[in-house]
Coordinates of C-alpha atoms in Angstrom, one line a residue:
Chain A
M1 CA -17.1 -28.7 -8.3
S2 CA -14.1 -26.4 -8.8
S3 CA -14.0 -23.6 -11.6
N4 CA -10.8 -23.2 -13.8
N5 CA -9.3 -20.8 -14.9
E6 CA -8.4 -20.6 -18.5
N7 CA -4.2 -21.8 -18.1
K8 CA -5.6 -25.3 -16.6
S9 CA -7.5 -27.6 -18.0
P10 CA -9.6 -31.0 -16.0
S11 CA -7.5 -34.2 -16.6
P12 CA -8.9 -36.4 -19.3
K13 CA -9.8 -39.6 -17.5
E14 CA -12.5 -37.8 -15.6
A15 CA -15.8 -38.2 -17.3
E16 CA -18.8 -35.9 -16.6
K17 CA -16.8 -33.2 -16.0
P18 CA -19.1 -30.0 -15.6
A19 CA -19.2 -26.7 -17.6
I20 CA -17.2 -24.9 -17.3
E21 CA -18.1 -21.9 -15.5
P22 CA -16.9 -18.8 -16.6
I23 CA -14.2 -16.4 -13.9
R24 CA -16.6 -14.1 -10.9
L25 CA -15.0 -11.9 -9.3
P26 CA -17.0 -10.9 -5.7
T27 CA -18.3 -8.4 -5.3
V28 CA -17.4 -5.7 -2.6
E29 CA -20.3 -7.1 0.8
E30 CA -18.3 -10.1 -0.1
I31 CA -14.7 -9.2 0.8
R32 CA -16.2 -6.9 2.9
G33 CA -17.6 -10.3 5.0
Q34 CA -14.4 -12.9 4.5
D35 CA -12.6 -10.7 6.0
I36 CA -14.4 -9.7 9.2
W37 CA -15.2 -13.7 9.4
N38 CA -11.2 -13.5 8.7
N39 CA -11.0 -11.7 11.8
C40 CA -8.7 -13.9 14.6
A41 CA -11.1 -11.7 17.5
V42 CA -14.5 -12.4 15.7
R43 CA -14.0 -16.0 15.0
S44 CA -12.7 -17.0 18.0
I45 CA -15.3 -15.0 20.3
V46 CA -18.3 -16.0 17.8
S47 CA -17.0 -19.8 18.3
G48 CA -17.3 -19.7 22.5
V49 CA -20.6 -17.9 22.1
M50 CA -20.8 -21.4 19.9
G51 CA -19.7 -23.6 22.2
G52 CA -21.2 -22.1 25.2
G53 CA -24.8 -22.7 23.9
L54 CA -23.9 -26.2 23.4
G55 CA -22.9 -26.9 26.3
L56 CA -25.2 -25.3 27.9
L57 CA -27.7 -27.1 26.1
M58 CA -25.1 -30.1 27.1
G59 CA -25.6 -29.5 30.4
L60 CA -29.3 -29.3 30.7
F61 CA -29.7 -32.8 28.7
I62 CA -26.9 -34.6 31.3
G63 CA -28.2 -32.7 34.3
S64 CA -32.4 -33.9 33.8
L65 CA -30.4 -37.3 34.1
D66 CA -29.1 -37.2 38.0
N67 CA -31.9 -38.4 39.9
P68 CA -31.5 -37.1 43.5
I69 CA -30.3 -39.5 46.6
M70 CA -33.1 -38.6 48.4
Q71 CA -36.2 -39.4 46.8
S72 CA -38.6 -41.3 48.7
E73 CA -38.3 -38.7 51.2
M74 CA -39.3 -35.8 49.0
S75 CA -42.4 -34.4 47.7
G76 CA -43.0 -34.4 43.4
K77 CA -42.6 -29.9 43.8
E78 CA -39.2 -30.5 45.8
Q79 CA -38.0 -33.1 43.2
F80 CA -38.8 -31.0 40.7
L81 CA -37.1 -28.2 42.5
F82 CA -33.7 -29.6 43.2
T83 CA -33.6 -31.3 40.1
A84 CA -34.3 -28.0 37.7
K85 CA -31.0 -26.7 40.3
Q86 CA -29.0 -29.0 39.3
M87 CA -29.6 -29.0 36.1
G88 CA -28.6 -24.6 36.8
R89 CA -25.5 -25.6 38.1
R90 CA -24.9 -28.2 35.5
S91 CA -25.5 -26.1 32.6
W92 CA -23.5 -23.2 33.6
S93 CA -20.5 -24.7 34.0
S94 CA -20.8 -27.1 31.3
A95 CA -21.1 -23.7 29.2
K96 CA -18.7 -21.8 30.5
A97 CA -16.3 -25.2 30.5
F98 CA -16.8 -25.0 26.1
A99 CA -16.9 -21.2 25.5
F100 CA -13.3 -22.0 26.9
M101 CA -12.9 -24.5 25.4
G102 CA -14.4 -23.0 21.9
L103 CA -12.8 -19.8 21.7
I104 CA -8.7 -20.7 22.9
F105 CA -8.8 -23.6 19.4
S106 CA -10.7 -21.3 17.1
A107 CA -7.6 -18.6 18.7
A108 CA -4.9 -20.7 18.2
E109 CA -5.8 -21.8 15.1
C110 CA -6.7 -19.1 13.5
V111 CA -3.9 -17.7 15.4
V112 CA -1.3 -20.1 13.1
E113 CA -2.8 -20.5 9.8
K114 CA -2.2 -16.5 10.1
A115 CA 1.4 -17.1 10.8
R116 CA 1.8 -20.1 8.6
A117 CA -0.5 -18.7 5.3
K118 CA -0.8 -23.0 5.4
H119 CA -4.1 -24.2 4.6
D120 CA -2.9 -27.3 6.6
T121 CA -4.4 -30.2 9.8
T122 CA -0.4 -29.3 11.7
N123 CA -3.0 -25.9 12.3
T124 CA -5.6 -28.2 13.8
V125 CA -3.4 -30.7 15.3
V126 CA -1.6 -27.5 17.0
A127 CA -4.3 -25.9 18.2
G128 CA -6.0 -28.8 19.7
C129 CA -2.8 -29.3 21.8
V130 CA -2.5 -25.9 23.5
T131 CA -6.1 -26.5 24.1
G132 CA -5.6 -29.5 26.5
G133 CA -2.5 -28.3 27.2
A134 CA -4.8 -25.0 28.4
M135 CA -8.0 -27.4 29.7
S136 CA -5.4 -30.2 32.2
A137 CA -3.1 -26.9 33.5
K138 CA -4.0 -27.3 36.6
G139 CA -3.4 -30.8 37.0
G140 CA 0.6 -30.5 36.3
P141 CA 2.6 -30.7 33.3
K142 CA 2.7 -35.1 32.7
A143 CA -1.5 -33.4 32.3
A144 CA -1.1 -30.9 30.3
C145 CA 1.2 -33.0 28.3
A146 CA -1.8 -35.3 27.8
G147 CA -4.4 -33.2 27.6
C148 CA -2.5 -31.6 24.6
A149 CA -1.6 -35.9 22.8
G150 CA -6.0 -36.5 24.0
F151 CA -7.5 -33.1 22.6
A152 CA -5.5 -32.9 19.3
A153 CA -5.5 -36.5 18.0
F154 CA -9.7 -35.7 18.9
S155 CA -9.4 -32.3 16.9
V156 CA -7.6 -34.6 14.1
L157 CA -10.3 -37.1 13.5
I158 CA -13.8 -34.9 14.1
E159 CA -12.0 -32.4 11.0
K160 CA -10.9 -35.1 9.0
F161 CA -15.2 -36.8 10.4
L162 CA -16.8 -33.0 8.8
D163 CA -14.7 -32.9 5.9
R164 CA -15.5 -36.2 4.2
H165 CA -17.4 -33.8 0.9
D166 CA -17.0 -36.5 -1.4
Chain B
M1 CA 8.4 30.2 -34.1
A2 CA 5.2 29.5 -32.3
A3 CA 4.4 26.9 -34.7
N4 CA 7.5 24.9 -33.9
Q5 CA 7.7 25.9 -30.2
N6 CA 4.4 23.4 -30.5
A7 CA 5.2 20.8 -32.4
Q8 CA 8.2 20.1 -30.6
S9 CA 6.0 20.0 -27.0
G10 CA 3.6 18.5 -28.7
L11 CA 6.2 16.0 -30.0
E12 CA 7.4 15.8 -26.8
K13 CA 4.5 15.0 -25.2
E14 CA 4.3 12.3 -27.8
Q15 CA 7.6 10.4 -25.8
I16 CA 6.1 10.9 -22.8
F17 CA 3.0 9.9 -22.9
G18 CA 4.7 6.8 -25.6
M19 CA 6.7 5.8 -23.0
A20 CA 3.8 5.7 -20.1
E21 CA 2.3 3.4 -22.6
K22 CA 5.0 1.5 -22.5
E23 CA 5.3 0.6 -18.8
M24 CA 1.9 0.5 -18.5
E25 CA 2.4 -2.4 -21.1
Y26 CA 4.7 -3.8 -19.2
R27 CA 3.4 -4.1 -14.9
V28 CA 0.0 -5.3 -17.8
E29 CA 2.4 -8.2 -19.2
L30 CA 4.0 -8.5 -15.6
F31 CA 0.5 -9.3 -13.9
N32 CA -1.1 -11.6 -16.6
K33 CA 1.8 -13.9 -16.8
N34 CA 2.5 -14.1 -12.7
F35 CA -0.9 -13.4 -11.0
L36 CA -3.9 -13.2 -13.0
F37 CA -4.4 -16.9 -12.2
L38 CA -5.2 -15.4 -8.1
I39 CA -8.8 -14.3 -9.8
P40 CA -10.4 -16.9 -10.1
I41 CA -11.7 -18.6 -6.7
T42 CA -10.6 -21.6 -6.8
P43 CA -7.1 -23.0 -7.0
K44 CA -5.6 -23.4 -4.7
I45 CA -1.5 -22.4 -4.8
S46 CA 0.8 -23.0 -2.0
V47 CA 3.6 -20.7 -1.7
I48 CA 7.2 -21.5 -2.8
E49 CA 9.6 -19.4 -2.7
I50 CA 10.2 -15.2 -3.2
S51 CA 13.1 -14.4 -3.9
L52 CA 13.9 -9.9 -3.8
G53 CA 16.8 -9.9 -4.8
G54 CA 15.8 -10.0 -8.2
L55 CA 12.0 -9.1 -9.4
P56 CA 9.7 -11.6 -8.5
T57 CA 9.6 -13.9 -10.8
R58 CA 7.5 -17.2 -10.5
V59 CA 6.6 -17.0 -6.7
L60 CA 3.3 -19.2 -6.4
T61 CA 1.6 -22.3 -8.4
S62 CA -1.1 -23.7 -8.5
A63 CA -1.6 -27.0 -6.8
L64 CA -4.3 -27.6 -9.2
T65 CA -3.5 -32.5 -9.8
K66 CA -2.6 -33.2 -6.2
S67 CA -5.2 -31.2 -4.8
R68 CA -9.3 -31.8 -4.0
Y69 CA -10.7 -29.0 -3.7
K70 CA -13.6 -28.8 -1.6
E71 CA -15.5 -26.2 -1.3
S72 CA -14.9 -22.9 -3.7
E73 CA -13.7 -19.7 -1.5
L74 CA -10.5 -19.1 -0.4
N75 CA -9.6 -20.3 3.0
M76 CA -7.9 -18.1 5.5
G77 CA -4.4 -19.0 5.3
E78 CA -4.4 -18.7 1.5
N79 CA -5.7 -15.3 2.0
S80 CA -3.0 -14.9 3.9
C81 CA -0.4 -15.6 1.7
I82 CA -2.3 -13.9 -1.0
D83 CA -2.0 -10.3 1.0
R84 CA 1.5 -11.2 1.7
C85 CA 2.8 -12.5 -1.6
V86 CA 1.6 -9.2 -3.5
S87 CA 2.6 -6.8 -0.9
K88 CA 5.6 -8.2 -1.8
Y89 CA 5.2 -8.1 -5.5
W90 CA 3.9 -4.5 -5.3
H91 CA 6.9 -3.3 -2.7
V92 CA 8.9 -4.9 -5.4
T93 CA 7.8 -3.9 -8.2
N94 CA 7.8 0.2 -6.8
L95 CA 12.2 0.0 -6.5
V96 CA 12.2 -1.7 -10.2
G97 CA 10.1 1.7 -10.7
Q98 CA 12.8 4.1 -8.9
L99 CA 16.0 2.3 -9.8
L100 CA 14.6 2.6 -13.3
G101 CA 13.5 6.9 -13.2
S102 CA 16.7 6.9 -11.8
G103 CA 19.3 4.9 -13.8
R104 CA 17.5 6.0 -16.7
P105 CA 18.9 9.8 -17.1
G106 CA 22.1 8.2 -16.4
M107 CA 21.6 6.0 -18.8

């Protein structure tokens, strides 16, 4: 639902348009909040922290699934300790990976969007390519290109999926 | 004689005040014509062209009929677009004001 200004009018084809709301200027706190959220550093750090949290949860979950090889020889307590240690290791490495991904993606998207001054899917594509390339950079240039293309496509899909507010 | 001088300075003050009022009206009109639609948060805007050589004519157009708007707040890209446009407008307005102000005694 959108409010219109005085110069434009909704198209007559649409039935049941909601009443035109009066123009409401943002308050000072809203403007400050928007300024803080639009800062690239703040955005990327928050995304990195959220990615780290997500990675932690995922690592905990995935790490708890693997059973130790010597299951029949260990007692219950040893099995529990082994699984707990494995969960911890997995969750820490997964948290680092996801935090890195979230940080790089958010920072790249923020910088690109501010430079272009447009809100588009091109920002998502470029940010995805940078993130994918950075994550697969250790495998050489070919792996970086593949990671770039793959992650860009993935992030565009996720963006389209998240934007279905019709 | 004192009354005459008072009347003259009064007239000058009136003139200056009238000029200031006219300039204020001009600025308000320019703002209304070009930038009042910036105030509502919803419409999506795209920068088409900015000309610094002359007066900034129509630098932003609203794309209401083409785009669908999903949220009522401005995005970061739109915010930076608005910031750039307004700073250019302000710069040009100051230049024009200076030119008008310096050119007037010669005119």
